[in-house]
PDB file of C-alpha atoms in Angstrom:
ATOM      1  CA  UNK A  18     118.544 -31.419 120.552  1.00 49.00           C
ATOM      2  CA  UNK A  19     116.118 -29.888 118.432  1.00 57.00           C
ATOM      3  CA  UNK A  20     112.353 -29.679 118.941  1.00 61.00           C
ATOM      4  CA  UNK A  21     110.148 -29.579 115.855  1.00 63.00           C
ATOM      5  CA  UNK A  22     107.068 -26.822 115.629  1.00 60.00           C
ATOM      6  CA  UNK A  23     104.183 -27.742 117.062  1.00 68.00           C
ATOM      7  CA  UNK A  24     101.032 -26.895 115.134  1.00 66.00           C
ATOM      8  CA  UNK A  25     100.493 -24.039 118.170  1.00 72.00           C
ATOM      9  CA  UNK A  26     103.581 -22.715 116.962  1.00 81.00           C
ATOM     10  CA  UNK A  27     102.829 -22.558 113.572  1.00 84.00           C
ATOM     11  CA  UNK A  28      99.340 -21.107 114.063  1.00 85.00           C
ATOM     12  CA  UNK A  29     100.887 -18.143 116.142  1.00 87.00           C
ATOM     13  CA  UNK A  30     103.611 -17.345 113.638  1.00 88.00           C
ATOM     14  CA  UNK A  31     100.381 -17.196 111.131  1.00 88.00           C
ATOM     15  CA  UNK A  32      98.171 -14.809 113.177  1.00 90.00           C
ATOM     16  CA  UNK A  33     101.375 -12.904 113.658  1.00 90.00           C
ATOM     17  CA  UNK A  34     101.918 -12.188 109.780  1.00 89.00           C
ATOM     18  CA  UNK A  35      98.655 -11.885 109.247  1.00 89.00           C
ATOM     19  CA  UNK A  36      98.672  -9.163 112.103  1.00 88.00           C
ATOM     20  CA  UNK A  37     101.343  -7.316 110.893  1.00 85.00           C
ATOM     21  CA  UNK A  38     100.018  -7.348 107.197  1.00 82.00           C
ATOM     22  CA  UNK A  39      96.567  -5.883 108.326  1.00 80.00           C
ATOM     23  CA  UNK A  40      98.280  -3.311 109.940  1.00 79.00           C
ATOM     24  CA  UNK A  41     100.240  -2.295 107.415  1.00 74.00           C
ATOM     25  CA  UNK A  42      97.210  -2.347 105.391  1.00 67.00           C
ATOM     26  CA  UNK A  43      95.754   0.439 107.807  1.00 66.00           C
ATOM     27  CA  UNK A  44      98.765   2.418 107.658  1.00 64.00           C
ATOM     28  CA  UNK A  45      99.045   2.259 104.074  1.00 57.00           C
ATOM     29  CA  UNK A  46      98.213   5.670 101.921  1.00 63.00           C
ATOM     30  CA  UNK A  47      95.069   4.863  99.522  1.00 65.00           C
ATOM     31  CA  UNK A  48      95.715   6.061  96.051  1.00 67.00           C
ATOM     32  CA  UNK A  49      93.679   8.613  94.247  1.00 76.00           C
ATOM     33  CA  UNK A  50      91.839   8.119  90.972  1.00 80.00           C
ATOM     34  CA  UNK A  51      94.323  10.421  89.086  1.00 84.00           C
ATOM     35  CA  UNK A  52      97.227   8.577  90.606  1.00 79.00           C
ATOM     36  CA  UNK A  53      95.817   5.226  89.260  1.00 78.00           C
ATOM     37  CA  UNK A  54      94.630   6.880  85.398  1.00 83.00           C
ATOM     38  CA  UNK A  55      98.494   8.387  85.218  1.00 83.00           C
ATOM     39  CA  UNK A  56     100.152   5.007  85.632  1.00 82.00           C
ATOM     40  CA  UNK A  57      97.667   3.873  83.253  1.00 85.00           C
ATOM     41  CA  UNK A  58      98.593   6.651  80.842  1.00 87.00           C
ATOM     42  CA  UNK A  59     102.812   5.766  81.678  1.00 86.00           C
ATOM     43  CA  UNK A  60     101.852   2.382  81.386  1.00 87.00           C
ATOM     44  CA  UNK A  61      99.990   2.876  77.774  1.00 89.00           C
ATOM     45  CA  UNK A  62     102.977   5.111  76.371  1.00 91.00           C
ATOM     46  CA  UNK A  63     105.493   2.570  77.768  1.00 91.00           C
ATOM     47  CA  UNK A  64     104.238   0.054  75.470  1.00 92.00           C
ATOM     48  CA  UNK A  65     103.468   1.977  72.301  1.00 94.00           C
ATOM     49  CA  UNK A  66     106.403   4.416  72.014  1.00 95.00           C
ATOM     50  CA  UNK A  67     108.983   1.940  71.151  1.00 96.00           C
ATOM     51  CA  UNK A  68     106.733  -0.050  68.283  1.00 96.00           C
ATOM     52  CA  UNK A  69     106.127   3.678  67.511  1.00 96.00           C
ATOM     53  CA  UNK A  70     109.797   4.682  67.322  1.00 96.00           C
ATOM     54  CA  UNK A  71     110.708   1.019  65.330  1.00 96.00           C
ATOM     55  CA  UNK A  72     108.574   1.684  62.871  1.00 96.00           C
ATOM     56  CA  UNK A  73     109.396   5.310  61.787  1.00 96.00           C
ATOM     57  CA  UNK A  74     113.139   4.103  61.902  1.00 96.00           C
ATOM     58  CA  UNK A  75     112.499   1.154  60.116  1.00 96.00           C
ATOM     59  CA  UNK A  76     110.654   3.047  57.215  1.00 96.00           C
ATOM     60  CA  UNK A  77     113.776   5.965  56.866  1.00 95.00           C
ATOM     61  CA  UNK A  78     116.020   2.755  56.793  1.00 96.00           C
ATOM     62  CA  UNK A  79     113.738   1.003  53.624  1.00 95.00           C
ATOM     63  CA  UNK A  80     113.526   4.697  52.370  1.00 95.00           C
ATOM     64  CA  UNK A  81     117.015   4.739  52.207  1.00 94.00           C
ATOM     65  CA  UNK A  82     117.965   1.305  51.108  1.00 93.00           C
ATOM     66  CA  UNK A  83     114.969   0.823  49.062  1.00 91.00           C
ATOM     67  CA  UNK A  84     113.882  -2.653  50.854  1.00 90.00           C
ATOM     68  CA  UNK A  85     110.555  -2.443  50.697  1.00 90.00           C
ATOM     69  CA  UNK A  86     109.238  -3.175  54.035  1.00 92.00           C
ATOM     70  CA  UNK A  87     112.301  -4.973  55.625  1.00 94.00           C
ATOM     71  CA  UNK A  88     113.463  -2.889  58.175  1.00 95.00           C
ATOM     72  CA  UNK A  89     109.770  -1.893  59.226  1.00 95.00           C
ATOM     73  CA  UNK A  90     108.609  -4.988  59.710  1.00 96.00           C
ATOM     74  CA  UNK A  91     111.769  -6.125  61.617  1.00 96.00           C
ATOM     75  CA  UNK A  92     112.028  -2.754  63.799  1.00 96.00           C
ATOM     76  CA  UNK A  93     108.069  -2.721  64.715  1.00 96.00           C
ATOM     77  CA  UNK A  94     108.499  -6.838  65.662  1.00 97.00           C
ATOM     78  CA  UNK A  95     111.332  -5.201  67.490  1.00 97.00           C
ATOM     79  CA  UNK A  96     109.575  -2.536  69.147  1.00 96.00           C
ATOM     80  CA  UNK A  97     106.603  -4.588  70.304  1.00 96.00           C
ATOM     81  CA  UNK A  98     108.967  -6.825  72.528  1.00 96.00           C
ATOM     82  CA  UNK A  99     110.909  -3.908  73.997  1.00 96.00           C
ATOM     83  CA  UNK A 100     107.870  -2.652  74.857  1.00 94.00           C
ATOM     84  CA  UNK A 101     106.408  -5.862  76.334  1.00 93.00           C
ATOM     85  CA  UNK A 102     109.337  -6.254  78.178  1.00 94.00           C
ATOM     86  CA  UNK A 103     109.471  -2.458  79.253  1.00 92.00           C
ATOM     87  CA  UNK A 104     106.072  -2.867  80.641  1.00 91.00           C
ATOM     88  CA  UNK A 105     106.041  -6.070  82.448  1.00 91.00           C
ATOM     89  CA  UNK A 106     109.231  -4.366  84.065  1.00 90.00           C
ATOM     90  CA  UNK A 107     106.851  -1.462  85.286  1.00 86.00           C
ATOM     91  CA  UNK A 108     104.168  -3.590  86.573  1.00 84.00           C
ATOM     92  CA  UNK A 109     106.405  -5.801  88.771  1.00 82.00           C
ATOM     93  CA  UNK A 110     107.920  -2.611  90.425  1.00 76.00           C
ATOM     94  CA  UNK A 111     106.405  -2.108  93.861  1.00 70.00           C
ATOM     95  CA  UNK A 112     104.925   1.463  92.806  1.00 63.00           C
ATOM     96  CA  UNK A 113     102.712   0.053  90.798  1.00 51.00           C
TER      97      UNK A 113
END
């Protein structure tokens, strides 16, 4: 037989976890200023190198099949998600 949690029991789990987070809290290294500006910097290049890199592909591919603006336009669009993507990956990793 099985006795549900009490509300008592519930509470104490609660201040338990809430315990334990506020001393991890304590334990936990702060981060400098130049630690948070260089992710900021990683972070920036991580989302404008690949637009970057789409587009100067994209414009030696028209160059060289003489599409206009085909490639560019399809490489950038390209870029932009990859770089979305890219970033939204680095900002849900726990370093960041």
């Amino acid at each position: 037989m099985t006795r549900s949690p009490s509300p008592g029991d519930e509470m104490d789990a609660a201040i338990r976890a809430q315990v334990a987070r506020q001393r991890l809290a304590r334990t936990d290294t702060d981060v400098g200023v130049t630690q948070h500006l260089a992710r900021i910097g990683v972070l920036g290049w991580t989302i404008v190198s690949p637009p970057l890199a789409g587009l100067i592909t994209g414009r030696w591919l028209d160059h060289r099949a003489g599409s206009g603006v085909t490639f560019s336009a399809a490489l950038l669009l390209a870029g932009f998600v990859a770089g979305g993507l890219s970033a939204w990956k680095w900002m849900n990793h726990p370093h960041a």
